[in-house]
mmCIF file of C-alpha atoms and ligand atoms in Angstrom:
data_model
loop_
_atom_site.group_PDB
_atom_site.id
_atom_site.type_symbol
_atom_site.label_atom_id
_atom_site.label_comp_id
_atom_site.label_asym_id
_atom_site.label_seq_id
_atom_site.Cartn_x
_atom_site.Cartn_y
_atom_site.Cartn_z
ATOM 1 C CA MET A 1 98.448 -117.881 54.103
ATOM 2 C CA ARG A 2 94.773 -118.705 54.626
ATOM 3 C CA LEU A 3 93.262 -115.273 53.785
ATOM 4 C CA ALA A 4 95.698 -114.062 51.015
ATOM 5 C CA GLY A 5 94.086 -111.070 49.221
ATOM 6 C CA LYS A 6 90.778 -111.247 51.284
ATOM 7 C CA LEU A 7 89.018 -108.066 52.367
ATOM 8 C CA ALA A 8 87.938 -108.318 55.962
ATOM 9 C CA VAL A 9 86.077 -106.214 58.443
ATOM 10 C CA ILE A 10 85.978 -106.897 62.155
ATOM 11 C CA THR A 11 83.794 -105.003 64.737
ATOM 12 C CA ALA A 12 84.685 -104.404 68.386
ATOM 13 C CA ALA A 13 88.286 -104.753 67.029
ATOM 14 C CA ALA A 14 90.243 -102.535 69.328
ATOM 15 C CA SER A 15 90.328 -104.905 72.291
ATOM 16 C CA GLY A 16 90.278 -108.596 73.307
ATOM 17 C CA MET A 17 89.149 -111.214 70.808
ATOM 18 C CA GLY A 18 88.448 -108.621 68.007
ATOM 19 C CA ARG A 19 91.962 -107.249 68.361
ATOM 20 C CA ALA A 20 93.417 -110.777 68.266
ATOM 21 C CA GLY A 21 91.365 -111.298 64.970
ATOM 22 C CA VAL A 22 92.789 -108.288 63.428
ATOM 23 C CA GLU A 23 96.403 -109.346 64.189
ATOM 24 C CA LEU A 24 95.746 -112.955 62.984
ATOM 25 C CA PHE A 25 93.748 -112.032 59.833
ATOM 26 C CA ILE A 26 96.589 -109.685 58.798
ATOM 27 C CA ARG A 27 99.183 -112.395 59.431
ATOM 28 C CA GLU A 28 97.214 -114.711 57.181
ATOM 29 C CA GLY A 29 97.270 -112.187 54.334
ATOM 30 C CA ALA A 30 93.975 -110.113 54.637
ATOM 31 C CA ARG A 31 93.476 -106.478 54.317
ATOM 32 C CA VAL A 32 91.622 -105.480 57.357
ATOM 33 C CA VAL A 33 89.226 -102.648 58.465
ATOM 34 C CA ALA A 34 88.921 -102.527 62.306
ATOM 35 C CA VAL A 35 85.720 -100.951 63.615
ATOM 36 C CA ASP A 36 85.225 -99.791 67.192
ATOM 37 C CA VAL A 37 83.735 -97.001 69.287
ATOM 38 C CA ASP A 38 87.027 -96.062 70.972
ATOM 39 C CA PRO A 39 89.117 -93.844 68.733
ATOM 40 C CA GLY A 40 92.133 -93.929 71.092
ATOM 41 C CA LYS A 41 92.428 -97.702 71.130
ATOM 42 C CA LEU A 42 91.857 -97.864 67.398
ATOM 43 C CA GLU A 43 94.723 -95.429 66.783
ATOM 44 C CA ALA A 44 97.026 -97.584 68.880
ATOM 45 C CA LEU A 45 95.872 -100.776 67.199
ATOM 46 C CA VAL A 46 96.552 -99.243 63.685
ATOM 47 C CA ALA A 47 99.967 -97.879 64.746
ATOM 48 C CA GLU A 48 101.063 -101.273 66.077
ATOM 49 C CA MET A 49 99.761 -103.324 63.187
ATOM 50 C CA ARG A 50 101.256 -100.890 60.551
ATOM 51 C CA GLY A 51 104.525 -100.976 62.447
ATOM 52 C CA LYS A 52 104.575 -104.740 61.841
ATOM 53 C CA GLY A 53 103.757 -104.078 58.093
ATOM 54 C CA GLY A 54 100.002 -104.895 58.338
ATOM 55 C CA ASP A 55 97.525 -103.485 55.946
ATOM 56 C CA VAL A 56 94.845 -102.076 58.437
ATOM 57 C CA GLN A 57 92.541 -99.127 58.442
ATOM 58 C CA ALA A 58 90.098 -97.920 61.088
ATOM 59 C CA ILE A 59 86.564 -96.748 61.224
ATOM 60 C CA VAL A 60 85.136 -95.177 64.453
ATOM 61 C CA ALA A 61 81.467 -96.309 64.862
ATOM 62 C CA ASP A 62 79.037 -96.586 67.773
ATOM 63 C CA LEU A 63 77.253 -99.820 66.837
ATOM 64 C CA THR A 64 74.335 -99.070 69.230
ATOM 65 C CA LYS A 65 73.382 -96.495 66.683
ATOM 66 C CA THR A 66 71.330 -97.509 63.562
ATOM 67 C CA GLU A 67 73.111 -95.095 61.250
ATOM 68 C CA ASP A 68 76.569 -96.222 62.312
ATOM 69 C CA CYS A 69 75.854 -99.824 61.651
ATOM 70 C CA LYS A 70 75.013 -99.112 57.975
ATOM 71 C CA ARG A 71 77.723 -96.470 57.560
ATOM 72 C CA PHE A 72 80.744 -98.546 58.681
ATOM 73 C CA VAL A 73 79.781 -101.250 56.146
ATOM 74 C CA ASP A 74 79.625 -98.910 53.205
ATOM 75 C CA GLU A 75 82.830 -97.074 54.419
ATOM 76 C CA ALA A 76 84.739 -100.220 54.832
ATOM 77 C CA ALA A 77 83.745 -101.459 51.399
ATOM 78 C CA ALA A 78 84.987 -98.063 49.882
ATOM 79 C CA LEU A 79 88.238 -98.332 51.770
ATOM 80 C CA LEU A 80 88.958 -101.949 50.722
ATOM 81 C CA GLY A 81 87.317 -101.897 47.344
ATOM 82 C CA GLY A 82 84.839 -104.685 48.503
ATOM 83 C CA ILE A 83 84.150 -107.016 51.399
ATOM 84 C CA ASP A 84 84.722 -110.755 51.590
ATOM 85 C CA ILE A 85 84.553 -111.290 55.318
ATOM 86 C CA LEU A 86 82.521 -109.541 58.022
ATOM 87 C CA TRP A 87 83.083 -110.601 61.639
ATOM 88 C CA ASN A 88 80.214 -109.039 63.738
ATOM 89 C CA HIS A 89 82.013 -109.301 67.078
ATOM 90 C CA ALA A 90 80.491 -106.431 69.090
ATOM 91 C CA GLY A 91 78.444 -107.139 72.101
ATOM 92 C CA THR A 92 77.848 -106.278 75.682
ATOM 93 C CA PRO A 93 76.857 -108.109 78.984
ATOM 94 C CA GLY A 94 74.017 -105.628 79.281
ATOM 95 C CA PRO A 95 71.916 -105.585 82.528
ATOM 96 C CA ALA A 96 72.131 -108.516 84.857
ATOM 97 C CA GLY A 97 68.720 -109.696 86.065
ATOM 98 C CA VAL A 98 65.165 -109.056 84.922
ATOM 99 C CA GLU A 99 64.013 -107.662 88.293
ATOM 100 C CA ASN A 100 63.558 -103.894 88.241
ATOM 101 C CA LEU A 101 64.914 -103.811 84.790
ATOM 102 C CA ASP A 102 66.502 -100.608 83.518
ATOM 103 C CA LEU A 103 64.650 -100.530 80.267
ATOM 104 C CA GLN A 104 67.124 -98.125 78.644
ATOM 105 C CA ALA A 105 70.053 -100.427 79.401
ATOM 106 C CA TYR A 106 68.080 -103.279 78.037
ATOM 107 C CA GLU A 107 67.378 -101.420 74.792
ATOM 108 C CA THR A 108 71.042 -100.517 74.442
ATOM 109 C CA SER A 109 72.238 -104.082 74.947
ATOM 110 C CA LEU A 110 69.688 -105.263 72.474
ATOM 111 C CA ALA A 111 70.907 -102.807 69.971
ATOM 112 C CA LEU A 112 74.495 -103.786 70.279
ATOM 113 C CA ASN A 113 74.055 -107.619 70.740
ATOM 114 C CA VAL A 114 71.314 -108.137 68.080
ATOM 115 C CA THR A 115 70.272 -105.106 66.072
ATOM 116 C CA SER A 116 73.732 -104.183 64.979
ATOM 117 C CA GLY A 117 74.356 -107.597 63.452
ATOM 118 C CA ILE A 118 71.032 -107.576 61.648
ATOM 119 C CA LEU A 119 71.726 -104.121 60.158
ATOM 120 C CA ALA A 120 75.237 -104.858 59.229
ATOM 121 C CA SER A 121 74.414 -108.164 57.448
ATOM 122 C CA GLY A 122 71.594 -106.480 55.578
ATOM 123 C CA GLN A 123 74.037 -103.788 54.454
ATOM 124 C CA VAL A 124 76.976 -106.204 53.618
ATOM 125 C CA ILE A 125 75.138 -108.739 51.559
ATOM 126 C CA GLY A 126 75.048 -106.484 48.491
ATOM 127 C CA HIS A 127 78.795 -105.951 48.696
ATOM 128 C CA MET A 128 79.385 -109.692 49.069
ATOM 129 C CA ARG A 129 77.187 -110.462 46.015
ATOM 130 C CA LYS A 130 79.349 -108.170 44.004
ATOM 131 C CA ARG A 131 82.357 -110.217 45.054
ATOM 132 C CA GLY A 132 80.627 -113.478 44.192
ATOM 133 C CA GLY A 133 80.347 -114.712 47.811
ATOM 134 C CA GLY A 134 81.660 -114.151 51.379
ATOM 135 C CA SER A 135 81.762 -115.218 54.916
ATOM 136 C CA ILE A 136 79.712 -113.531 57.819
ATOM 137 C CA ILE A 137 80.721 -114.463 61.269
ATOM 138 C CA PHE A 138 78.833 -113.583 64.427
ATOM 139 C CA THR A 139 80.170 -113.807 68.071
ATOM 140 C CA ALA A 140 77.367 -115.316 70.096
ATOM 141 C CA SER A 141 78.294 -117.145 73.330
ATOM 142 C CA VAL A 142 77.854 -120.328 75.231
ATOM 143 C CA SER A 143 75.003 -118.403 76.645
ATOM 144 C CA GLY A 144 73.439 -118.581 73.176
ATOM 145 C CA ILE A 145 73.338 -122.386 73.463
ATOM 146 C CA VAL A 146 72.311 -122.894 77.154
ATOM 147 C CA GLY A 147 70.548 -120.581 79.559
ATOM 148 C CA SER A 148 72.663 -118.382 81.809
ATOM 149 C CA MET A 149 71.554 -117.966 85.430
ATOM 150 C CA LEU A 150 73.763 -114.845 85.944
ATOM 151 C CA SER A 151 72.849 -113.207 82.657
ATOM 152 C CA PRO A 152 69.265 -114.103 81.393
ATOM 153 C CA ILE A 153 69.023 -110.921 79.204
ATOM 154 C CA TYR A 154 72.390 -111.515 77.678
ATOM 155 C CA SER A 155 71.499 -115.159 77.057
ATOM 156 C CA SER A 156 68.254 -114.249 75.370
ATOM 157 C CA GLN A 157 70.059 -111.843 73.066
ATOM 158 C CA LYS A 158 72.720 -114.377 72.265
ATOM 159 C CA PHE A 159 70.064 -117.009 71.483
ATOM 160 C CA ALA A 160 68.794 -114.413 69.016
ATOM 161 C CA VAL A 161 72.218 -114.245 67.335
ATOM 162 C CA VAL A 162 72.325 -117.895 66.845
ATOM 163 C CA GLY A 163 68.829 -117.947 65.433
ATOM 164 C CA LEU A 164 69.916 -115.056 63.122
ATOM 165 C CA THR A 165 72.959 -117.051 61.983
ATOM 166 C CA MET A 166 70.905 -120.166 61.200
ATOM 167 C CA SER A 167 68.354 -118.145 59.285
ATOM 168 C CA LEU A 168 70.791 -115.980 57.267
ATOM 169 C CA ALA A 169 72.832 -119.121 56.365
ATOM 170 C CA GLN A 170 69.823 -120.423 54.569
ATOM 171 C CA ARG A 171 68.800 -117.094 53.061
ATOM 172 C CA PHE A 172 72.359 -116.199 51.779
ATOM 173 C CA ALA A 173 73.408 -119.680 50.635
ATOM 174 C CA PRO A 174 72.323 -119.018 47.001
ATOM 175 C CA ASP A 175 74.715 -116.042 47.121
ATOM 176 C CA LYS A 176 77.570 -118.213 48.134
ATOM 177 C CA VAL A 177 77.741 -116.257 51.471
ATOM 178 C CA ARG A 178 78.234 -118.465 54.459
ATOM 179 C CA VAL A 179 77.076 -117.389 57.935
ATOM 180 C CA ASN A 180 78.403 -118.955 61.107
ATOM 181 C CA ALA A 181 78.488 -118.053 64.819
ATOM 182 C CA ILE A 182 81.237 -118.609 67.386
ATOM 183 C CA CYS A 183 80.068 -119.450 70.863
ATOM 184 C CA PRO A 184 82.916 -118.560 73.244
ATOM 185 C CA GLY A 185 83.081 -119.724 76.729
ATOM 186 C CA PRO A 186 84.641 -117.415 79.307
ATOM 187 C CA ILE A 187 87.575 -115.627 77.583
ATOM 188 C CA ASP A 188 90.340 -113.657 79.360
ATOM 189 C CA THR A 189 89.435 -110.139 78.058
ATOM 190 C CA ALA A 190 88.350 -106.775 79.567
ATOM 191 C CA MET A 191 84.755 -107.862 79.381
ATOM 192 C CA LEU A 192 85.149 -111.033 81.605
ATOM 193 C CA PRO A 193 85.294 -109.485 85.131
ATOM 194 C CA GLY A 194 82.029 -107.681 84.429
ATOM 195 C CA PHE A 195 80.279 -111.086 83.889
ATOM 196 C CA LEU A 196 81.999 -112.657 86.755
ATOM 197 C CA ALA A 197 81.245 -109.921 89.363
ATOM 198 C CA ARG A 198 77.425 -110.431 88.895
ATOM 199 C CA ASP A 199 75.011 -110.476 90.868
ATOM 200 C CA GLY A 200 76.165 -108.115 93.509
ATOM 201 C CA GLY A 201 79.193 -106.664 91.735
ATOM 202 C CA GLY A 202 81.472 -106.966 94.738
ATOM 203 C CA ALA A 203 84.829 -108.868 95.256
ATOM 204 C CA ASN A 204 82.986 -111.808 96.881
ATOM 205 C CA GLU A 205 80.763 -112.345 93.787
ATOM 206 C CA LEU A 206 83.892 -112.056 91.538
ATOM 207 C CA ALA A 207 85.731 -114.820 93.573
ATOM 208 C CA SER A 208 82.802 -117.133 94.023
ATOM 209 C CA ASN A 209 81.571 -116.834 90.479
ATOM 210 C CA THR A 210 85.025 -117.355 89.163
ATOM 211 C CA GLN A 211 85.329 -120.637 91.123
ATOM 212 C CA LYS A 212 81.867 -121.694 89.901
ATOM 213 C CA ILE A 213 82.683 -121.009 86.282
ATOM 214 C CA LEU A 214 86.059 -122.813 86.376
ATOM 215 C CA ALA A 215 84.419 -125.786 88.012
ATOM 216 C CA ALA A 216 81.925 -125.815 84.998
ATOM 217 C CA ILE A 217 84.776 -125.866 82.447
ATOM 218 C CA PRO A 218 86.079 -129.477 81.807
ATOM 219 C CA MET A 219 89.465 -128.055 80.688
ATOM 220 C CA GLY A 220 89.608 -126.032 83.943
ATOM 221 C CA ARG A 221 90.675 -122.762 82.598
ATOM 222 C CA VAL A 222 89.238 -119.697 80.759
ATOM 223 C CA GLY A 223 90.174 -119.276 77.040
ATOM 224 C CA ARG A 224 92.633 -116.856 75.361
ATOM 225 C CA PRO A 225 91.456 -114.354 72.774
ATOM 226 C CA GLU A 226 93.663 -116.047 70.107
ATOM 227 C CA GLU A 227 91.775 -119.257 70.541
ATOM 228 C CA ILE A 228 88.653 -117.467 69.368
ATOM 229 C CA ALA A 229 90.449 -115.504 66.629
ATOM 230 C CA HIS A 230 91.673 -118.935 65.229
ATOM 231 C CA ALA A 231 88.045 -120.229 65.196
ATOM 232 C CA ALA A 232 87.104 -117.020 63.222
ATOM 233 C CA LEU A 233 89.999 -117.611 60.852
ATOM 234 C CA TRP A 234 88.736 -121.023 60.138
ATOM 235 C CA LEU A 235 85.210 -119.805 59.514
ATOM 236 C CA ALA A 236 86.493 -116.831 57.400
ATOM 237 C CA SER A 237 88.736 -119.078 55.220
ATOM 238 C CA ASP A 238 88.089 -121.621 52.518
ATOM 239 C CA ASP A 239 89.113 -124.170 55.012
ATOM 240 C CA SER A 240 85.466 -124.184 56.124
ATOM 241 C CA SER A 241 83.947 -124.006 52.497
ATOM 242 C CA TYR A 242 81.181 -126.489 53.296
ATOM 243 C CA VAL A 243 80.237 -125.118 56.725
ATOM 244 C CA THR A 244 77.357 -122.706 57.125
ATOM 245 C CA GLY A 245 74.657 -122.120 59.741
ATOM 246 C CA ILE A 246 76.678 -123.471 62.709
ATOM 247 C CA ALA A 247 77.035 -122.201 66.216
ATOM 248 C CA LEU A 248 80.560 -123.390 67.142
ATOM 249 C CA PRO A 249 81.283 -123.703 70.813
ATOM 250 C CA VAL A 250 84.880 -122.678 71.661
ATOM 251 C CA ASP A 251 84.652 -123.194 75.394
ATOM 252 C CA GLY A 252 86.941 -125.793 76.889
ATOM 253 C CA GLY A 253 84.003 -128.255 76.911
ATOM 254 C CA MET A 254 81.654 -126.075 78.852
ATOM 255 C CA VAL A 255 78.499 -126.890 76.885
ATOM 256 C CA CYS A 256 79.191 -130.662 76.346
ATOM 257 C CA ARG A 257 78.580 -131.410 80.043
HETATM 258 N N1 NAD B 301 84.926 -112.183 77.168
HETATM 259 C C1 NAD B 301 84.095 -113.225 77.269
HETATM 260 O O1 NAD B 301 84.180 -114.046 78.199
HETATM 261 C C2 NAD B 301 83.035 -113.427 76.263
HETATM 262 C C3 NAD B 301 82.460 -114.738 76.167
HETATM 263 C C4 NAD B 301 81.509 -114.957 75.287
HETATM 264 C C5 NAD B 301 81.153 -113.955 74.272
HETATM 265 N N2 NAD B 301 81.755 -112.782 74.419
HETATM 266 C C6 NAD B 301 81.477 -111.733 73.393
HETATM 267 O O2 NAD B 301 82.488 -111.185 72.865
HETATM 268 C C7 NAD B 301 82.279 -109.882 72.350
HETATM 269 C C8 NAD B 301 83.220 -108.965 73.127
HETATM 270 O O3 NAD B 301 84.462 -109.232 72.971
HETATM 271 P P1 NAD B 301 85.723 -109.147 74.056
HETATM 272 O O4 NAD B 301 85.448 -110.104 75.222
HETATM 273 O O5 NAD B 301 86.853 -109.407 73.171
HETATM 274 O O6 NAD B 301 85.515 -107.689 74.713
HETATM 275 P P2 NAD B 301 86.555 -106.605 75.015
HETATM 276 O O7 NAD B 301 85.845 -105.848 76.311
HETATM 277 O O8 NAD B 301 88.023 -106.885 75.113
HETATM 278 O O9 NAD B 301 86.293 -105.489 73.745
HETATM 279 C C9 NAD B 301 85.148 -105.029 73.454
HETATM 280 C C10 NAD B 301 85.322 -103.900 72.378
HETATM 281 O O10 NAD B 301 84.128 -103.520 71.969
HETATM 282 C C11 NAD B 301 84.242 -102.101 71.749
HETATM 283 N N3 NAD B 301 82.845 -101.502 71.918
HETATM 284 C C12 NAD B 301 82.058 -101.404 73.072
HETATM 285 N N4 NAD B 301 80.900 -100.786 72.686
HETATM 286 C C13 NAD B 301 80.923 -100.568 71.368
HETATM 287 C C14 NAD B 301 79.967 -99.932 70.503
HETATM 288 N N5 NAD B 301 78.774 -99.380 70.966
HETATM 289 N N6 NAD B 301 80.190 -99.836 69.157
HETATM 290 C C15 NAD B 301 81.451 -100.372 68.785
HETATM 291 N N7 NAD B 301 82.346 -100.999 69.532
HETATM 292 C C16 NAD B 301 82.035 -101.133 70.902
HETATM 293 C C17 NAD B 301 85.043 -101.598 72.909
HETATM 294 O O11 NAD B 301 85.449 -100.317 72.700
HETATM 295 C C18 NAD B 301 86.076 -102.705 72.898
HETATM 296 O O12 NAD B 301 87.180 -102.390 72.069
HETATM 297 C C19 NAD B 301 80.874 -109.624 72.661
HETATM 298 O O13 NAD B 301 80.080 -109.890 71.594
HETATM 299 C C20 NAD B 301 80.672 -110.546 73.788
HETATM 300 O O14 NAD B 301 79.378 -110.785 74.129
HETATM 301 C C21 NAD B 301 82.672 -112.438 75.327
#
């Protein structure tokens, strides 16, 4: 087991890739705190994982809120007795274009995509120092490596996540805390249709954008949540002990074209 005895926290954990991460980390021996804004989905996740014998606890938090970003870290540390791994997975597509921008929606996406990770990292580093090290993982995106025509705001915020990763990797290296980002391509989760239905939001955009995206992926398919969870497992575990500051594409070859 790759995470035997490790204390792990995952945000946006009640669905999609985060949920796959909870399941995989438990299977690999971690004790996990799942953080999400949706209490109903968290409850269902905890019931299912405990039914399989998993050591999982839940914290309800809205990570667009400053106070929740700090609170969940300290509460998770109290529940687990420390934190070795923090996967900052929460994020949102946010507003589509820059024309007639809804500033409120922009601020909310900035809060979730960027600020939440900054606040949580600033809060968790003290807990990781007490454990003698740790691993912080961010979920960025292929849109954090190359610009996105459909989602310029999302792309700017995911570039910020990659910049944050590379900066914190240097800053936290003396503390034996590694900091890395995963850059997923399109992954089959509840969030994907929201991206693909841009710009008009109708069925036509969904169909034509889906075709365009598939044509841009050398492997010719979208990814599965477990394929991102496995990348997170590698970055969380000692298997990646000499890896810090990377932005790892897990994208079927999308950004290598
Ligand atoms: N799905 C994709 O194609 C794709 C591709 C690249 C990157 N991403 C990134 O992956 C992450 C999303 O993961 P997913 O695709 O597994 O999504 P998902 O829609 O399956 O799950 C998102 C989860 O986030 C939770 N959430 C939403 N707002 C929240 C908030 N304010 N506070 C706390 N939790 C909140 C939801 O309740 C839900 O459980 C984001 O960071 C996104 O930018 C997704």
